[in-house]
PDB file of C-alpha atoms in Angstrom:
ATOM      1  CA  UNK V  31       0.000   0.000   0.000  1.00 39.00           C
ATOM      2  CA  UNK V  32       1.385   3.760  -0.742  1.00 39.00           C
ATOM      3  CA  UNK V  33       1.351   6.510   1.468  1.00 40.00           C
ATOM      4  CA  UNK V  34      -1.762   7.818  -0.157  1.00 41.00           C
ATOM      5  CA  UNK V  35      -3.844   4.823  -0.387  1.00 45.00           C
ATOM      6  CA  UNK V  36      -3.075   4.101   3.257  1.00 44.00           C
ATOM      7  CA  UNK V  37      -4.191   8.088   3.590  1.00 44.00           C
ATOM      8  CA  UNK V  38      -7.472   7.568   1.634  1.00 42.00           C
ATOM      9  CA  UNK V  39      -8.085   4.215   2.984  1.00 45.00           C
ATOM     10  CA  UNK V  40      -7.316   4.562   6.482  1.00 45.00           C
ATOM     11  CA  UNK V  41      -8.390   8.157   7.368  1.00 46.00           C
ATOM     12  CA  UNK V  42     -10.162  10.732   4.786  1.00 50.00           C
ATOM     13  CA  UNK V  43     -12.064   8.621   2.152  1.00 48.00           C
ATOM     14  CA  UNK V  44     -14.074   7.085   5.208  1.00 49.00           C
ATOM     15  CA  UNK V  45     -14.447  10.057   7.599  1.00 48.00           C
ATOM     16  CA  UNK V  46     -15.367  12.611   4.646  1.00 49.00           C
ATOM     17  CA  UNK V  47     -17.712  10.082   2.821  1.00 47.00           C
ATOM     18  CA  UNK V  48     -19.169   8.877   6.072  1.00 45.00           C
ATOM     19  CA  UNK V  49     -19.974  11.867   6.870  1.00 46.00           C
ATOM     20  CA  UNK V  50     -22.075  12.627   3.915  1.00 44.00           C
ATOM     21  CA  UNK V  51     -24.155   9.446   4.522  1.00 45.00           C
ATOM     22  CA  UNK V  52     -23.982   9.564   8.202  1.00 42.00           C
ATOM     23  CA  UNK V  53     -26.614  12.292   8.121  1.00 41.00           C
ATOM     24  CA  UNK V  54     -28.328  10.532   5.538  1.00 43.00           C
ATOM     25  CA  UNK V  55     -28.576  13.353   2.898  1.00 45.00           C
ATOM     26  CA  UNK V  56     -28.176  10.265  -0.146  1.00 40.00           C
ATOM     27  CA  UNK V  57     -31.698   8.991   1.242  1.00 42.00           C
ATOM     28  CA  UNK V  58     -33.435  11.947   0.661  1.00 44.00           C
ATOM     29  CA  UNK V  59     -32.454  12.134  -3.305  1.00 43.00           C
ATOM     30  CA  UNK V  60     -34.311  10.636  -6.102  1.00 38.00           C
ATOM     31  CA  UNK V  61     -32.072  11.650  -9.300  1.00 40.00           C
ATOM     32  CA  UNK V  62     -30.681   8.336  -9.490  1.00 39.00           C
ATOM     33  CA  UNK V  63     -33.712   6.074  -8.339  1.00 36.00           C
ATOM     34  CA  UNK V  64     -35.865   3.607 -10.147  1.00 31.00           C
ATOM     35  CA  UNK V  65     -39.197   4.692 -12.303  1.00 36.00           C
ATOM     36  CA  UNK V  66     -40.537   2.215 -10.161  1.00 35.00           C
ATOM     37  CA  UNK V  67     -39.784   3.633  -7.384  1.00 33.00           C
ATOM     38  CA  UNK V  68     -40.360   7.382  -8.662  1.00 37.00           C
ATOM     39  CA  UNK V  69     -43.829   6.478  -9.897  1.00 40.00           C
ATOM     40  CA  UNK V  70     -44.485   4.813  -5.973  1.00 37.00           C
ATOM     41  CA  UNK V  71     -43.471   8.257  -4.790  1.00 36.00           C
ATOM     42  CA  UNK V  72     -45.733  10.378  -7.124  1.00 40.00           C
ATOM     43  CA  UNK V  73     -48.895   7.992  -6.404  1.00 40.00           C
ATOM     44  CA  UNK V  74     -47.665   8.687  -2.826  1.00 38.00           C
ATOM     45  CA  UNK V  75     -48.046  12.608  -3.156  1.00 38.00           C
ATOM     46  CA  UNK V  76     -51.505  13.059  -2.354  1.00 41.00           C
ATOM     47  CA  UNK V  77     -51.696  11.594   0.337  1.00 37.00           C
ATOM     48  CA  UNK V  78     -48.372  12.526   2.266  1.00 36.00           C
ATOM     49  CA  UNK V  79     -49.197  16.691   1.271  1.00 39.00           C
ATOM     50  CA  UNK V  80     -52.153  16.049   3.509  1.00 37.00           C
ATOM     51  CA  UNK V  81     -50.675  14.298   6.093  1.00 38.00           C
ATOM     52  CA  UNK V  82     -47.073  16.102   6.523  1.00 41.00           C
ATOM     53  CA  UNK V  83     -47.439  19.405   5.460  1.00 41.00           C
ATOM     54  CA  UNK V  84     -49.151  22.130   8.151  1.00 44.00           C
ATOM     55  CA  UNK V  85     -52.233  23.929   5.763  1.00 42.00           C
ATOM     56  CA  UNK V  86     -50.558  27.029   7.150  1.00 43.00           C
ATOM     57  CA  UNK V  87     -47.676  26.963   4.365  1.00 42.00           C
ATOM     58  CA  UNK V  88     -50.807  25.887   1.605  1.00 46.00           C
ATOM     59  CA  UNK V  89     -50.356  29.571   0.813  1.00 47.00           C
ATOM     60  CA  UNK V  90     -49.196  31.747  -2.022  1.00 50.00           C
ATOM     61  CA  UNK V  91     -45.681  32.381  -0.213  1.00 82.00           C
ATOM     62  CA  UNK V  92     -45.338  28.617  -0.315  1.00 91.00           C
ATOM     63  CA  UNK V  93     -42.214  28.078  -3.337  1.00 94.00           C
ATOM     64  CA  UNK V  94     -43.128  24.633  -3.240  1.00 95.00           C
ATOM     65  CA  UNK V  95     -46.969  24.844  -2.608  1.00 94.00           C
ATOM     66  CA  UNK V  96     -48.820  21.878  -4.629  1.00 93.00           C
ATOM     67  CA  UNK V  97     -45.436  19.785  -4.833  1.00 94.00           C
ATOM     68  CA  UNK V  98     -44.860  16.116  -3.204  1.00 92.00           C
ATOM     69  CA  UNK V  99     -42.229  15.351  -0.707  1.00 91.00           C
ATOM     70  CA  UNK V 100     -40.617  13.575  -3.817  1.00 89.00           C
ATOM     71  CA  UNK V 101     -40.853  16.636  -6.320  1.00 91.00           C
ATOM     72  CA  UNK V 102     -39.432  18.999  -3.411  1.00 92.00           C
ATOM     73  CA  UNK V 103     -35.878  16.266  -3.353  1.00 90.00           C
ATOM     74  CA  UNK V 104     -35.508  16.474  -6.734  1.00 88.00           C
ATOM     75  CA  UNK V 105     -35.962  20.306  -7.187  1.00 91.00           C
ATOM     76  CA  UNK V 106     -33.247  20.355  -4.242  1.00 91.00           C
ATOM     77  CA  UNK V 107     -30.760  18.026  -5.448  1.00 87.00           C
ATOM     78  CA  UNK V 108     -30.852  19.483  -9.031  1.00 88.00           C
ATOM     79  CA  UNK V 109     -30.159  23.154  -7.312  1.00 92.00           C
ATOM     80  CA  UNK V 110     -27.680  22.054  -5.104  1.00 90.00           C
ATOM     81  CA  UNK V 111     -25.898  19.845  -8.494  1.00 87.00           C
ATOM     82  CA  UNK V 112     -25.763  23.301 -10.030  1.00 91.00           C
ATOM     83  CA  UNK V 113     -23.455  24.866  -6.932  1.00 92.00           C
ATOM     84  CA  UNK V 114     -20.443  26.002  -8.140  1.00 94.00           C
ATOM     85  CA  UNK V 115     -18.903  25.844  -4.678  1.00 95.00           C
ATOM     86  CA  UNK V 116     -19.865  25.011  -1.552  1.00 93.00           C
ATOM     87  CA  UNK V 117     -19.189  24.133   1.935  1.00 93.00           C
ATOM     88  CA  UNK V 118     -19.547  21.094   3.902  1.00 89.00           C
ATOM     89  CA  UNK V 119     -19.656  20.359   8.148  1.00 89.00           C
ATOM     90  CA  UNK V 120     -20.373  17.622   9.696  1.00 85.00           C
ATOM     91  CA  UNK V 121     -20.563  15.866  13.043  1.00 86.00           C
ATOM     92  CA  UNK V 122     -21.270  12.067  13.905  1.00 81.00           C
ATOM     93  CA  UNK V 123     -20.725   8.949  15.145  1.00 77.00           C
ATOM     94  CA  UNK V 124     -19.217   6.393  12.102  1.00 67.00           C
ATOM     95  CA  UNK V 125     -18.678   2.552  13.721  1.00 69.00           C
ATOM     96  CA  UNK V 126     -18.469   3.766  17.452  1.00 74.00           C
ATOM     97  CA  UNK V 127     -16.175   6.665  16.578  1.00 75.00           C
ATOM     98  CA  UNK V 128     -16.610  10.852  16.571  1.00 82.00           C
ATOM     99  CA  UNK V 129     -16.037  12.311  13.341  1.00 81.00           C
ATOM    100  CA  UNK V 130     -15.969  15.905  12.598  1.00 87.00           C
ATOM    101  CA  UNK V 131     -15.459  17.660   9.333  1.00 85.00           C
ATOM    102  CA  UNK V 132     -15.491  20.813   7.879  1.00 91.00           C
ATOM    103  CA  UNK V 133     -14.141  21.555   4.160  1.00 89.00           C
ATOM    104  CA  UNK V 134     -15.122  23.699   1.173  1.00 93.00           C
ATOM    105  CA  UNK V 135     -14.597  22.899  -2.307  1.00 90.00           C
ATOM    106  CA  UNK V 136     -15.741  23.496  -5.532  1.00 92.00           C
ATOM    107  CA  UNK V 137     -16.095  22.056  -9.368  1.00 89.00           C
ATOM    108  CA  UNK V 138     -12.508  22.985 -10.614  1.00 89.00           C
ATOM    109  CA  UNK V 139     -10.841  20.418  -7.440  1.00 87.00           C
ATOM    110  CA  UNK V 140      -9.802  22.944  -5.665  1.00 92.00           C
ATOM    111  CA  UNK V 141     -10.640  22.428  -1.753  1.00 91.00           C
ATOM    112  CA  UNK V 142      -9.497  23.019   1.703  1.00 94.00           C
ATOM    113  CA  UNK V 143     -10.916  22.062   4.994  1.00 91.00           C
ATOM    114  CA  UNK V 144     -10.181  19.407   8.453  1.00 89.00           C
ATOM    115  CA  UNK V 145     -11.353  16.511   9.518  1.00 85.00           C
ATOM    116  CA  UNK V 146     -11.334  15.327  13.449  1.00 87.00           C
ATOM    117  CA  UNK V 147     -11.377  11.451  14.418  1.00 81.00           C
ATOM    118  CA  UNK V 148     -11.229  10.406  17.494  1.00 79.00           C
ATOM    119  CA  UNK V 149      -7.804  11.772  19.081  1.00 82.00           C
ATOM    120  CA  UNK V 150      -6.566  12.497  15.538  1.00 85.00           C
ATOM    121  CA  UNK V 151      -7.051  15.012  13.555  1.00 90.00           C
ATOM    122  CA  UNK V 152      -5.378  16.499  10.139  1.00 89.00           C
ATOM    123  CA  UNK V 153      -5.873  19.357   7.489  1.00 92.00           C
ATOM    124  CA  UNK V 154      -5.950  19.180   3.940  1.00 89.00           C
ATOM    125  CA  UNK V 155      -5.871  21.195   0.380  1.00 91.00           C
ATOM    126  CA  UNK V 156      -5.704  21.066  -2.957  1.00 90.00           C
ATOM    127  CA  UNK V 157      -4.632  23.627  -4.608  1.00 91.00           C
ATOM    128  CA  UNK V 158      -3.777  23.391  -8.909  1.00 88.00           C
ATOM    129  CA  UNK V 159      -3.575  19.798  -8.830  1.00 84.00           C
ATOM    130  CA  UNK V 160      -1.491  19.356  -5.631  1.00 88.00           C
ATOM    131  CA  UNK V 161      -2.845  17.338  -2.495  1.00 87.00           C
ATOM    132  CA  UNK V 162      -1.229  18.704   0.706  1.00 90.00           C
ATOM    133  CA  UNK V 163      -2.163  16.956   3.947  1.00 89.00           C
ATOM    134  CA  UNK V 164      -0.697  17.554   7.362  1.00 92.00           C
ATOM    135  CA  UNK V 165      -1.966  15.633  10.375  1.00 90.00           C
ATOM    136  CA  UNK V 166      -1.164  15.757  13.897  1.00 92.00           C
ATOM    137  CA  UNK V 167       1.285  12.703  15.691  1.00 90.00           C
ATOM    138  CA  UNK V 168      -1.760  10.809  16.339  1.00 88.00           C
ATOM    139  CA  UNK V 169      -2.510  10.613  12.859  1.00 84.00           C
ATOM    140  CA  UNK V 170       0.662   9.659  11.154  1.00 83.00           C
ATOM    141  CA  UNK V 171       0.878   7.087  13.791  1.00 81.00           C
ATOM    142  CA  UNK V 172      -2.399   5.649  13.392  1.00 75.00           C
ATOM    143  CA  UNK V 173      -1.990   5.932   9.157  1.00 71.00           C
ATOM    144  CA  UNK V 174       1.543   3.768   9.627  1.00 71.00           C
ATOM    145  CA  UNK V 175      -0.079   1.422  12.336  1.00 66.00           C
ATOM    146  CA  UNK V 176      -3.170   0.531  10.104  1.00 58.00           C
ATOM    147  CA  UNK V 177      -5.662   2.558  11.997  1.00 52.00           C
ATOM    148  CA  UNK V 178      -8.980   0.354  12.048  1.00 47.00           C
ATOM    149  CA  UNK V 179      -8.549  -1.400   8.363  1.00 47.00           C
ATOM    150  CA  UNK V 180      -8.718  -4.861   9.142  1.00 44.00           C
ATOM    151  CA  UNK V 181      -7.016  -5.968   6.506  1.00 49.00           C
ATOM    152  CA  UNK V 182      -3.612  -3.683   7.456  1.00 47.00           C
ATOM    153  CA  UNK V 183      -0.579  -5.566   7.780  1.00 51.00           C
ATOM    154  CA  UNK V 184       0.548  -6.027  11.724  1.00 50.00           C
ATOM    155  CA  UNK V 185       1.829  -2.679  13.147  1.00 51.00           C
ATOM    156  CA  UNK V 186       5.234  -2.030  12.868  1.00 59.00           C
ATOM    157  CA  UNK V 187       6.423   0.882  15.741  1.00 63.00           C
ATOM    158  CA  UNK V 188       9.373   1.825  14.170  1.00 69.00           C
ATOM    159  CA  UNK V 189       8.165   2.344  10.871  1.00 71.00           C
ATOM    160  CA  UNK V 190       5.273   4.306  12.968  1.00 77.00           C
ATOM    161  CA  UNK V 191       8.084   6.437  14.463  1.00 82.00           C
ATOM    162  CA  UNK V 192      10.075   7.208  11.529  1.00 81.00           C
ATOM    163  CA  UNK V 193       7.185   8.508  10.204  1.00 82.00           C
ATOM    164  CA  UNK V 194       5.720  11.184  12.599  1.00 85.00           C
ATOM    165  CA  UNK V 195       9.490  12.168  12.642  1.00 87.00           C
ATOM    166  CA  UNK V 196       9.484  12.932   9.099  1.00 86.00           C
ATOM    167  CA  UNK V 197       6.256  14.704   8.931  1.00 89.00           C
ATOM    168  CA  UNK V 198       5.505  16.086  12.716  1.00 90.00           C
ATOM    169  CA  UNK V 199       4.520  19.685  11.982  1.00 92.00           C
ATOM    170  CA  UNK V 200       5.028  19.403   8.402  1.00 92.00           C
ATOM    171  CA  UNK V 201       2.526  18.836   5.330  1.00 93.00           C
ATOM    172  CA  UNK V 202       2.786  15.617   3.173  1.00 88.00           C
ATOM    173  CA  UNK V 203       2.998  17.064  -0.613  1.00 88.00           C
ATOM    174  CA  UNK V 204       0.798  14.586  -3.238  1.00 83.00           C
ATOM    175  CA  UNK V 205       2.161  15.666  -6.830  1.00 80.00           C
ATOM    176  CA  UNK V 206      -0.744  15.654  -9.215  1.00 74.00           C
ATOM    177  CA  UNK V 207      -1.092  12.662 -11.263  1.00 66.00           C
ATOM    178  CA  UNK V 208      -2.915  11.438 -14.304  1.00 50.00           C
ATOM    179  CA  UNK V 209      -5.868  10.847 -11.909  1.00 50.00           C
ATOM    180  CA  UNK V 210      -8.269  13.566 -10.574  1.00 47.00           C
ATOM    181  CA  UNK V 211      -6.755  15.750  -8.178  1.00 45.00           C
ATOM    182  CA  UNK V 212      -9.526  15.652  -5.974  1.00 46.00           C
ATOM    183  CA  UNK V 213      -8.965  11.886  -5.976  1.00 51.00           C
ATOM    184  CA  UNK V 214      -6.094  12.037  -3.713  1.00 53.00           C
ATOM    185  CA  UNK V 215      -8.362  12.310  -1.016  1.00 63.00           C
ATOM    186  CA  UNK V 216     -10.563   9.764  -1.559  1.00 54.00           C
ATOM    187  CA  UNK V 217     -13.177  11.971  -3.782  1.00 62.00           C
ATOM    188  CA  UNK V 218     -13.838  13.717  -0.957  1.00 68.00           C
ATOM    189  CA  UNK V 219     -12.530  17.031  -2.828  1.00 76.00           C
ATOM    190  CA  UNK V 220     -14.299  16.015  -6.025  1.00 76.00           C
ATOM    191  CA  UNK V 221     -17.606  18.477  -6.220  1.00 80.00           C
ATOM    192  CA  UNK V 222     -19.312  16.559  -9.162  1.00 78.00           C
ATOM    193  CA  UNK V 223     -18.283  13.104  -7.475  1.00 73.00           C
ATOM    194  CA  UNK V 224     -19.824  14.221  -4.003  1.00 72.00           C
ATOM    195  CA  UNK V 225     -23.187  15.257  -5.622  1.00 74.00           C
ATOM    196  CA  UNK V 226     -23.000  12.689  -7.388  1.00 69.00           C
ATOM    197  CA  UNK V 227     -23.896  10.512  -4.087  1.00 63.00           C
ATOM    198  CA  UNK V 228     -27.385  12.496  -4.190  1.00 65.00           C
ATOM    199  CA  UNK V 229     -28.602  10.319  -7.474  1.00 53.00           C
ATOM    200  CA  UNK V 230     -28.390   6.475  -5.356  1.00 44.00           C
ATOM    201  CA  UNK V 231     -31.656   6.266  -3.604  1.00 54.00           C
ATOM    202  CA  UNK V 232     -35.340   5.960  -4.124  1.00 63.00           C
ATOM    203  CA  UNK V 233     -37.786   8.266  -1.959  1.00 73.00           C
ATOM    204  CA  UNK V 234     -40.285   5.848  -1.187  1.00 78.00           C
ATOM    205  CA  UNK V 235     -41.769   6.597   2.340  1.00 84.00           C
ATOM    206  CA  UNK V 236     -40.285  10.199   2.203  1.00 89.00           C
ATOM    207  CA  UNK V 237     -42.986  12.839   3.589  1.00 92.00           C
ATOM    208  CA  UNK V 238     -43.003  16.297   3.630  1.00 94.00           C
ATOM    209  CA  UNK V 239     -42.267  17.646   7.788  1.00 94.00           C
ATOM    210  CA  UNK V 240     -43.019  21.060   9.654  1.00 94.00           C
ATOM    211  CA  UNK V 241     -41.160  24.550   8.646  1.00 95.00           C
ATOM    212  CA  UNK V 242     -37.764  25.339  10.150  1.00 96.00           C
ATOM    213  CA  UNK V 243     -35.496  27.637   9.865  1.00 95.00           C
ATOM    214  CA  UNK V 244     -31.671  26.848   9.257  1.00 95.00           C
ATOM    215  CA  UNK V 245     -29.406  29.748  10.049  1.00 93.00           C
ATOM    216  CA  UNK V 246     -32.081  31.813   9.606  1.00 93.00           C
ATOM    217  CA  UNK V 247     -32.892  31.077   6.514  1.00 94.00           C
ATOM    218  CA  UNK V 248     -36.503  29.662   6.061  1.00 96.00           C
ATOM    219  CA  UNK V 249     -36.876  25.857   4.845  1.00 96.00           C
ATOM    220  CA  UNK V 250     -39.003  23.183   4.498  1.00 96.00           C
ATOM    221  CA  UNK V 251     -38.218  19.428   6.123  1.00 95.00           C
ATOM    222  CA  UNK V 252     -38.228  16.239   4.302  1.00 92.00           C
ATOM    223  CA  UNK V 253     -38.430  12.848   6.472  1.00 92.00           C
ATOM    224  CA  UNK V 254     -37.948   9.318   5.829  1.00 89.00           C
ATOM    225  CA  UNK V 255     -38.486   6.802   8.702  1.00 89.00           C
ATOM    226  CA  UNK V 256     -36.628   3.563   8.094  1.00 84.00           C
ATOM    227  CA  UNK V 257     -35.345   0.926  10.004  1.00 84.00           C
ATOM    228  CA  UNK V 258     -35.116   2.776  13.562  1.00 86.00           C
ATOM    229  CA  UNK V 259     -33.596   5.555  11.822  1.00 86.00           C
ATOM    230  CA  UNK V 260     -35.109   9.451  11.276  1.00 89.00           C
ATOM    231  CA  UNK V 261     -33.581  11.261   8.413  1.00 87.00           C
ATOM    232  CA  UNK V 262     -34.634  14.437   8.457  1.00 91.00           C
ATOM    233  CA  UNK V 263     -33.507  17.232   5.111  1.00 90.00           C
ATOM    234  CA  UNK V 264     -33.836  20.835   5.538  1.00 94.00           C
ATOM    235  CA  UNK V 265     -34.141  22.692   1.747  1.00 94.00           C
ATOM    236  CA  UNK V 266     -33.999  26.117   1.416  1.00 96.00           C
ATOM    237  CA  UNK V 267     -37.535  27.501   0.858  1.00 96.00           C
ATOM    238  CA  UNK V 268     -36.056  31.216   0.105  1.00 95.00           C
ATOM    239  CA  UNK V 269     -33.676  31.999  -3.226  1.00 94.00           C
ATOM    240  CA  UNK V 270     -32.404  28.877  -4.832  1.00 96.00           C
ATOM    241  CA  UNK V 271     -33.971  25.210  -3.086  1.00 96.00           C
ATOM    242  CA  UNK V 272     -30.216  24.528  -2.013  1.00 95.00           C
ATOM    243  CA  UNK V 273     -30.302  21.450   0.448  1.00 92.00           C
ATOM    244  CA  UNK V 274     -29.189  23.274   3.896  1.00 94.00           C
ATOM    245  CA  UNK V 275     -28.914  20.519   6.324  1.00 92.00           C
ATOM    246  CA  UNK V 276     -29.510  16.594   6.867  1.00 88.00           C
ATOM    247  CA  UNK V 277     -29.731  15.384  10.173  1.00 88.00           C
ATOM    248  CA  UNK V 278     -29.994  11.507  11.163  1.00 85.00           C
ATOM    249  CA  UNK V 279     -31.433   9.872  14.503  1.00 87.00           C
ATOM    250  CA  UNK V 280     -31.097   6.627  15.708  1.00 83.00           C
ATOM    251  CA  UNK V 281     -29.636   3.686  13.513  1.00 75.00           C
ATOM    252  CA  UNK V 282     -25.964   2.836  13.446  1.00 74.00           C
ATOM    253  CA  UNK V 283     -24.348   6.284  12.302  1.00 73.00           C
ATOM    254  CA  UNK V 284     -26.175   9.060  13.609  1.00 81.00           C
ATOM    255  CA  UNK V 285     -24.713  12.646  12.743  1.00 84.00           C
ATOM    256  CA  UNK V 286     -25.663  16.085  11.455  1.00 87.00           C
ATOM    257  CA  UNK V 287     -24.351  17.584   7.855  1.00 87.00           C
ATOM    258  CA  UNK V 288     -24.588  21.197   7.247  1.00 91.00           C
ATOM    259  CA  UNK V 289     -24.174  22.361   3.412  1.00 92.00           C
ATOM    260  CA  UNK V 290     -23.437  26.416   3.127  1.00 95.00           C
ATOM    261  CA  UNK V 291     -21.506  29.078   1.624  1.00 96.00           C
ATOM    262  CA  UNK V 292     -22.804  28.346  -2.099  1.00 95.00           C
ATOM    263  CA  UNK V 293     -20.599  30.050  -4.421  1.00 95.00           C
ATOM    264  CA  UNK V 294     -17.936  31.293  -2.436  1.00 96.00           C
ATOM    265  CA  UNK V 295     -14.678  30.902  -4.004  1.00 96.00           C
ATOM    266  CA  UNK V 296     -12.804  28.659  -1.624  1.00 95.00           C
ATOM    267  CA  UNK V 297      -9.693  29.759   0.346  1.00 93.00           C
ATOM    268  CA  UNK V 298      -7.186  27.318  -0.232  1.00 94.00           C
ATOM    269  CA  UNK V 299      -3.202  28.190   0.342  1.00 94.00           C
ATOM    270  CA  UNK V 300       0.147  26.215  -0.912  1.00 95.00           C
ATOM    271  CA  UNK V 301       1.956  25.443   2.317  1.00 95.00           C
ATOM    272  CA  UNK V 302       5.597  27.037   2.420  1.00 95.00           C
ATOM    273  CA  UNK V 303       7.874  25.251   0.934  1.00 93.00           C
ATOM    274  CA  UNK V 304      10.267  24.842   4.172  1.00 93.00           C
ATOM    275  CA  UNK V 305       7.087  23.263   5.623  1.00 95.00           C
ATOM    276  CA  UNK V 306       6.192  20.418   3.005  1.00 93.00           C
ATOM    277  CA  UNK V 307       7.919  16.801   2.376  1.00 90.00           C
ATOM    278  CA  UNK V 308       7.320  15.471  -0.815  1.00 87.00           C
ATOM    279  CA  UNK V 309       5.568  12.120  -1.059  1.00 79.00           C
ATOM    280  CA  UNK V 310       8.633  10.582  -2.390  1.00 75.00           C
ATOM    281  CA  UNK V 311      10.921  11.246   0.930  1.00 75.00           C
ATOM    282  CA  UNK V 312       8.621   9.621   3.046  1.00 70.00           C
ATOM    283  CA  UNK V 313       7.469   6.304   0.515  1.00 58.00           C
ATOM    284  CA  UNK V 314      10.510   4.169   2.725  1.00 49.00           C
ATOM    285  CA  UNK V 315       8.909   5.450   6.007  1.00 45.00           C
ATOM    286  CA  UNK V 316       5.146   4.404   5.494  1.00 47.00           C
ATOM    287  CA  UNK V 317       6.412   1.469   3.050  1.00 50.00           C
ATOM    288  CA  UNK V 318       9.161  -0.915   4.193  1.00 46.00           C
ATOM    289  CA  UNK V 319      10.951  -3.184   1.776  1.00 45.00           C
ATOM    290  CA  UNK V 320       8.412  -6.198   0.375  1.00 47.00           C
ATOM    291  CA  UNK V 321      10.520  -9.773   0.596  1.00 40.00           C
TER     292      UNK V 321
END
């Protein structure tokens, strides 16, 4: 395994895309789902306008007045697929463990943001192609030791050791490659790839909820009871039908995504050179010698 596989594989591919379905925001979308499953939704509409939305909001100011629960998701997830930019926080529980995140990105790969696991935590950026990532101890130390992937080789201390040496306080340089930038950490930084998470699931059961406000910005909720779980979507009812926030209660991977700052350009710096270690200096470190 390379250093950035074990970096994708062992630390930002599952807390960033976790935390995107942790809050369940993929079961609230209905690009991507069957007709079948489309057409249960629409025959569906009658009945769950009557039932889930308050008659207060069957009014004029209403943007989605006369629409299903279904109709609202996909009006939301198209708006939201047209973002040039946007921001992304979240906060959960994925397989017993806290995960925080907080990153902004948008459609040309460029994005910078953190991530908290646990005790370990790390930043991240690409900027023109180049992946920089600099963690804290714990997290170089968990990345060489095989954090949770069951399938890691036994953990080796010294080659742990050697590499929070190399890279305490410093950030690991990627050098772009013939892949997708964004790629380099695990998708996470790829906008279109992201979004393109909303298209997987059907709507079937989805209802339309009580008004809310989300930042104070006015919004409408979509729910979907499943399985001992509550997903709950917020979508902007005010200026574009952006998806604002997805919150998920009970089930295995409760958590709370937050989606803002749609088209902002995103901040993200090179690291000084004096501070960055190129991939290549650190391959013998996080890769000993195969028999």
């Amino acid at each position: 395994m390379t250093a950035i596989d074990a970096i994708k594989r062992k630390f930002l591919m599952p807390a960033l895309l976790s935390a995107i379905t942790v809050a369940g925001v993929v079961g609230c979308s209905t690009g991507g789902a069957t007709k079948g499953a489309e057409g249960a939704a629409e025959k569906e509409a009658g009945a769950a306008k009557q039932v889930a939305a308050p008659s207060t909001e069957a009014t004029t100011g209403d943007p989605f007045a006369g629409m299903s629960a279904a109709q609202i998701a996909r009006k939301a997830v198209t708006a939201t697929k047209g973002a040039k930019s946007l921001r992304l926080t979240a906060e959960g529980t994925e397989n017993g463990r806290r995960l925080k995140v907080d990153f902004s990105l948008d459609n040309k790969g460029t994005c910078a943001g953190g991530l908290r696991r646990d005790d370990s935590e790390a930043e991240f950026a690409v900027v023109n192609g180049v992946t920089y990532v600099k963690g804290d101890d714990e997290f170089w130390r968990s990345l060489a030791s095989g954090g949770n992937d069951p399938n890691a080789e036994s953990p080796d201390p010294g080659r742990a050791d050697e590499l929070v040496q190399l890279l305490s306080g410093k950030w690991l340089k990627i050098p772009a490659s013939g892949n997708s930038p964004a790629r380099a950490l695990g998708g996470a930084c790829d906008l279109d790839a992201m979004l393109g998470t909303l298209n997987t699931a059907d709507t079937k059961g989805l209802t339309r909820g009580d008004a809310a406000e989300v930042d104070g910005r006015k919004a409408v909720t979509l729910v979907k009871r499943e399985g001992g779980r509550t997903q709950t979507t917020f979508v902007a009812a005010e200026g574009a039908p952006y998806l604002l926030k997805a919150v998920s209660e009970g089930g295995q991977a409760p958590g709370t995504v937050l989606f803002g700052d749609f088209g902002v350009p995103v901040k993200a710096t090179v690291p000084p050179a004096g501070d960055t270690v190129d991939l290549q200096d650190i391959r013998g470190a996080a890769n000993p010698p195969t028999a």
